[in-house]
Amino acid sequence: MKISTLSKIFLIIAAILLIGSLFVPLWRIDLEAPQYPEGLNLLIYANKIAGNVDIINGLNHYIGMQTLHAENFIEFTVLQYIIGAFALLFVITAIIGKRKLLYATFIAFAAFGVIAIADFWRWEYNYGHHLDPNAPIIVPGMAYQPPLIGFKQLLNFGAYSMPDIGGYFFIICGIILLALVGKESGFFNRFSSKKSAYVKMLYWSLGWSVLMASAACSSEDTPADIALNRDMCDYCKMKISDQQFAAQLKTEKGRYYKFDDIFCLQSYRKEHNEVNYKALWISDYAQASHFVAMEQAHLCARPT
């Protein structure tokens, strides 16, 4: 039995998403600690590790963890070829158009996803548990395995592990394949309405792919919203209570710092030269709910 033309189109879209995942991070691990105001991160691509690798390796030395080097991971040698092979398989499935081939492709892709997650967990376990007994700092009974997904506290570091753009591309591909299998097997027919359920799911999947692609390419800098009497000033630690005087800073890594006035903003910048900022905003005194870029603002001295 042949699959429909719409199913073939979505297989091509899935193949394009997989190819796109080769050029963006698949996963990220973010580390936050008081001594690193801007945070540290590991960006895991299909063929390399990027981010603050050297700094993290330096920290790992003190607690006996392994240092990270791409050449030590066989996954970085084969993963890009596996991804390319799946993208080619999607295209071949669309060209041949056989339902059995579609089902086999879905099973293979799902199995690959399970194996990849299991292998990532295995790496995290070894990374966090196999420690050098001669390390300068040893905390009895302490392991440093990062979370598979979500948040975990590791001494004074908060570790966040989550998919990045490429990871979301993979998730979207899985949803597309699942929807196609459901449609071609007739599973969705029992829920059919004026617009078939599978079409809605496919449109939803395509919408997500466009959204994530836009997020990957977007470079627009906009100020964040400030919750008055709830958000704390990142310099003086007092609650921000008056929008008319508020200010904020966005770092090169996309993190926002909020301040209750321009004095706190400038004081924070002087004390944290290591923070590379991308944009600065101060509140428009005449329009308290509106922020303007620092370089576009007209600053006047307060009359005495």
Coordinates of C-alpha atoms in Angstrom, one line a residue:
M1 CA 0.0 0.0 0.0
K2 CA 1.2 3.5 -0.9
I3 CA 1.3 6.5 1.5
S4 CA -0.5 9.7 0.7
T5 CA 1.2 12.7 -1.0
L6 CA 0.7 14.8 2.2
S7 CA 2.6 12.1 4.2
K8 CA 5.5 12.3 1.7
I9 CA 5.7 16.0 2.1
F10 CA 6.0 15.7 5.8
L11 CA 8.7 13.1 5.5
I12 CA 10.7 15.6 3.4
I13 CA 10.1 18.2 6.1
A14 CA 11.3 15.8 8.8
A15 CA 14.5 15.1 6.7
I16 CA 15.2 18.8 6.4
L17 CA 14.8 19.2 10.2
L18 CA 17.3 16.4 10.8
I19 CA 19.8 18.0 8.4
G20 CA 19.3 21.3 10.2
S21 CA 20.0 19.6 13.6
L22 CA 23.6 19.0 12.4
F23 CA 24.3 22.8 12.6
V24 CA 22.8 23.7 15.9
P25 CA 23.2 22.3 19.5
L26 CA 21.3 19.1 20.3
W27 CA 21.5 19.5 24.1
R28 CA 22.7 22.0 26.6
I29 CA 23.7 21.8 30.3
D30 CA 23.7 25.2 32.1
L31 CA 25.5 25.7 35.4
E32 CA 24.8 28.6 37.8
A33 CA 26.8 29.6 40.8
P34 CA 27.4 32.9 42.8
Q35 CA 31.0 33.1 41.5
Y36 CA 29.8 32.9 37.9
P37 CA 27.1 35.6 37.5
E38 CA 26.6 34.9 33.8
G39 CA 26.6 31.2 34.3
L40 CA 28.5 28.4 32.5
N41 CA 27.2 26.1 29.8
L42 CA 28.0 23.1 27.7
L43 CA 26.5 22.9 24.2
I44 CA 26.4 19.4 22.8
Y45 CA 26.4 19.2 19.0
A46 CA 26.4 16.1 16.8
N47 CA 30.2 16.3 16.4
K48 CA 31.6 18.5 19.2
I49 CA 31.2 20.1 22.6
A50 CA 31.1 23.9 22.8
G51 CA 30.5 26.5 25.4
N52 CA 32.6 27.1 28.5
V53 CA 34.5 23.8 28.1
D54 CA 37.9 25.0 29.4
I55 CA 36.5 26.7 32.5
I56 CA 34.4 23.6 33.3
N57 CA 37.4 21.3 32.8
G58 CA 39.3 23.5 35.2
L59 CA 36.6 23.1 37.8
N60 CA 36.4 19.4 37.2
H61 CA 40.1 19.0 38.0
Y62 CA 39.5 20.1 41.6
I63 CA 36.8 17.6 42.4
G64 CA 38.3 14.7 40.4
M65 CA 35.9 14.6 37.5
Q66 CA 37.0 13.7 34.0
T67 CA 37.9 16.5 31.6
L68 CA 35.8 16.8 28.5
H69 CA 37.4 16.4 25.0
A70 CA 35.4 15.6 21.9
E71 CA 38.0 13.1 20.7
N72 CA 37.2 10.9 23.7
F73 CA 33.6 10.3 22.6
I74 CA 33.0 7.8 19.8
E75 CA 29.5 9.3 19.6
F76 CA 30.9 12.5 18.0
T77 CA 32.5 10.4 15.3
V78 CA 29.4 8.5 14.3
L79 CA 26.4 10.6 15.3
Q80 CA 26.5 13.0 12.4
Y81 CA 26.5 10.1 10.0
I82 CA 23.6 8.4 11.8
I83 CA 21.6 11.6 11.6
G84 CA 22.4 11.9 7.9
A85 CA 21.4 8.3 7.3
F86 CA 18.0 8.8 8.9
A87 CA 17.5 12.0 6.8
L88 CA 18.3 9.9 3.7
L89 CA 16.0 7.2 4.9
F90 CA 13.1 9.7 5.3
V91 CA 13.6 10.8 1.7
I92 CA 13.8 7.3 0.4
T93 CA 10.6 6.4 2.3
A94 CA 8.9 9.4 0.7
I95 CA 10.1 8.4 -2.8
I96 CA 9.2 4.7 -2.5
G97 CA 6.0 5.5 -0.6
K98 CA 5.5 2.1 0.9
R99 CA 3.6 1.9 4.2
K100 CA 5.7 -1.0 5.6
L101 CA 8.8 1.1 4.9
L102 CA 7.2 4.0 6.8
Y103 CA 6.5 1.7 9.8
A104 CA 10.0 0.3 9.8
T105 CA 11.4 3.9 9.6
F106 CA 9.4 4.9 12.6
I107 CA 10.5 1.9 14.6
A108 CA 14.1 2.4 13.8
F109 CA 13.9 6.2 14.6
A110 CA 12.2 5.5 17.9
A111 CA 14.7 2.8 18.8
F112 CA 17.6 5.2 18.0
G113 CA 16.0 7.8 20.3
V114 CA 15.8 5.4 23.2
I115 CA 19.4 4.2 22.7
A116 CA 20.6 7.8 22.4
I117 CA 19.0 8.8 25.7
A118 CA 20.2 5.7 27.4
D119 CA 23.8 6.3 26.2
F120 CA 23.6 10.0 27.3
W121 CA 22.5 8.9 30.8
R122 CA 25.3 6.3 30.9
W123 CA 27.8 9.1 30.0
E124 CA 26.4 11.4 32.7
Y125 CA 26.6 8.6 35.3
N126 CA 30.2 7.8 34.5
Y127 CA 31.1 11.5 34.3
G128 CA 29.6 12.2 37.7
H129 CA 30.6 9.0 39.6
H130 CA 34.0 8.0 38.4
L131 CA 36.1 10.4 40.3
D132 CA 39.9 10.7 40.9
P133 CA 40.6 9.6 44.5
N134 CA 43.5 12.0 44.6
A135 CA 41.5 15.1 43.7
P136 CA 42.3 18.2 45.8
I137 CA 38.6 18.4 46.9
I138 CA 36.8 15.3 48.0
V139 CA 33.3 15.3 49.5
P140 CA 32.6 11.9 51.0
G141 CA 29.6 10.2 49.3
M142 CA 29.2 13.0 46.8
A143 CA 28.5 12.3 43.1
Y144 CA 28.3 15.0 40.4
Q145 CA 26.0 13.3 37.8
P146 CA 24.1 16.1 36.0
P147 CA 20.3 15.6 35.6
L148 CA 19.2 13.8 32.4
I149 CA 16.6 16.6 32.0
G150 CA 15.6 19.3 34.4
F151 CA 17.4 20.8 37.5
K152 CA 19.8 19.3 40.1
Q153 CA 21.8 21.0 42.8
L154 CA 25.5 20.0 42.8
L155 CA 27.3 21.6 45.8
N156 CA 27.0 25.3 45.1
F157 CA 26.2 24.8 41.4
G158 CA 22.7 24.6 40.0
A159 CA 22.7 22.3 36.9
Y160 CA 20.0 22.6 34.2
S161 CA 19.9 19.9 31.5
M162 CA 17.5 20.3 28.5
P163 CA 17.2 19.9 24.8
D164 CA 18.5 22.7 22.6
I165 CA 17.3 23.7 19.1
G166 CA 18.5 20.5 17.5
G167 CA 17.0 18.3 20.2
Y168 CA 13.6 19.9 19.6
F169 CA 14.0 19.2 15.9
F170 CA 14.4 15.6 16.8
I171 CA 11.3 15.6 18.9
I172 CA 9.3 17.2 16.1
C173 CA 10.5 14.5 13.7
G174 CA 9.4 11.9 16.1
I175 CA 5.9 13.5 16.4
I176 CA 5.7 13.8 12.6
L177 CA 6.5 10.1 12.2
L178 CA 4.1 9.0 14.9
A179 CA 1.3 11.1 13.2
L180 CA 2.1 9.6 9.8
V181 CA 2.0 6.1 11.2
G182 CA -1.3 6.8 12.9
K183 CA -2.8 8.2 9.8
E184 CA -1.5 5.6 7.3
S185 CA -2.5 2.7 9.6
G186 CA -6.0 4.1 9.9
F187 CA -5.8 4.7 13.6
F188 CA -6.9 8.3 13.3
N189 CA -9.9 7.4 11.2
R190 CA -11.9 6.4 14.3
F191 CA -11.5 10.0 15.5
S192 CA -12.2 11.7 12.2
S193 CA -14.2 14.9 11.9
K194 CA -14.5 17.6 9.3
K195 CA -10.8 18.0 9.5
S196 CA -9.0 14.8 10.3
A197 CA -7.2 14.6 13.6
Y198 CA -4.0 13.5 11.9
V199 CA -4.0 16.7 9.8
K200 CA -4.3 18.8 12.9
M201 CA -1.4 17.0 14.5
L202 CA 0.7 17.4 11.3
Y203 CA 0.0 21.1 11.1
W204 CA 0.9 21.4 14.8
S205 CA 4.2 19.6 14.2
L206 CA 5.0 21.9 11.2
G207 CA 4.1 25.0 13.3
W208 CA 6.5 23.9 16.0
S209 CA 9.3 23.3 13.5
V210 CA 8.8 26.9 12.1
L211 CA 8.7 28.3 15.6
M212 CA 11.9 26.6 16.7
A213 CA 13.7 27.5 13.4
S214 CA 12.7 31.1 14.0
A215 CA 14.0 31.0 17.6
A216 CA 17.3 29.6 16.3
C217 CA 17.7 32.4 13.8
S218 CA 16.3 35.3 15.8
S219 CA 18.8 37.9 17.1
E220 CA 16.4 40.6 18.2
D221 CA 17.1 42.1 21.6
T222 CA 14.1 43.2 23.6
P223 CA 13.9 44.1 27.3
A224 CA 12.2 41.7 29.7
D225 CA 9.1 42.5 31.8
I226 CA 9.6 43.6 35.4
A227 CA 7.3 42.4 38.0
L228 CA 7.0 45.3 40.5
N229 CA 7.4 44.4 44.2
R230 CA 8.4 40.9 43.2
D231 CA 11.6 41.1 41.1
M232 CA 14.7 41.8 43.1
C233 CA 17.5 44.2 42.1
D234 CA 20.5 42.2 41.1
Y235 CA 22.8 44.7 42.8
C236 CA 21.3 45.9 46.0
K237 CA 18.9 43.0 46.4
M238 CA 15.9 45.2 47.2
K239 CA 12.6 44.7 45.5
I240 CA 12.0 46.8 42.4
S241 CA 9.0 49.0 43.3
D242 CA 9.1 51.9 40.9
Q243 CA 9.1 51.2 37.1
Q244 CA 10.0 54.9 36.5
F245 CA 13.6 54.3 37.6
A246 CA 14.1 50.7 36.6
A247 CA 17.0 49.4 34.4
Q248 CA 18.1 46.1 33.0
L249 CA 21.0 44.4 31.3
K250 CA 21.1 41.5 28.8
T251 CA 24.3 39.4 28.6
E252 CA 25.8 37.9 25.5
K253 CA 24.4 34.5 26.7
G254 CA 20.9 35.9 26.9
R255 CA 20.5 36.3 30.6
Y256 CA 18.7 39.3 32.0
Y257 CA 19.7 41.3 35.1
K258 CA 17.2 43.7 36.6
F259 CA 17.9 46.8 38.7
D260 CA 15.8 49.3 40.6
D261 CA 17.7 52.3 39.2
I262 CA 20.5 53.3 36.8
F263 CA 23.0 53.7 39.8
C264 CA 22.6 50.0 40.6
L265 CA 23.0 49.1 37.0
Q266 CA 26.3 51.0 36.7
S267 CA 27.6 49.8 40.0
Y268 CA 26.9 46.2 39.0
R269 CA 28.8 46.7 35.7
K270 CA 31.8 48.1 37.6
E271 CA 32.0 45.2 40.0
H272 CA 31.4 42.5 37.4
N273 CA 33.8 43.3 34.5
E274 CA 33.6 39.6 33.5
V275 CA 30.0 39.9 32.4
N276 CA 29.8 40.7 28.7
Y277 CA 26.6 42.5 28.1
K278 CA 24.7 42.6 24.8
A279 CA 22.2 45.4 25.6
L280 CA 21.4 47.9 28.3
W281 CA 18.0 49.5 28.9
I282 CA 16.7 52.2 31.2
S283 CA 13.1 53.2 31.9
D284 CA 11.7 56.1 30.0
Y285 CA 10.8 58.6 32.8
A286 CA 7.9 60.0 30.8
Q287 CA 6.5 56.6 29.9
A288 CA 7.2 54.4 32.9
S289 CA 6.2 51.2 31.2
H290 CA 8.5 51.7 28.3
F291 CA 12.3 50.9 28.2
V292 CA 14.7 52.6 25.9
A293 CA 18.2 51.5 24.9
M294 CA 20.9 53.2 26.9
E295 CA 22.7 54.5 23.8
Q296 CA 19.4 56.1 22.7
A297 CA 18.5 57.7 26.0
H298 CA 19.1 61.4 27.0
L299 CA 20.4 61.5 30.5
C300 CA 20.0 64.6 32.6
A301 CA 21.5 65.4 35.9
R302 CA 19.1 65.8 38.8
P303 CA 18.7 69.4 39.8
T304 CA 20.1 70.4 43.2

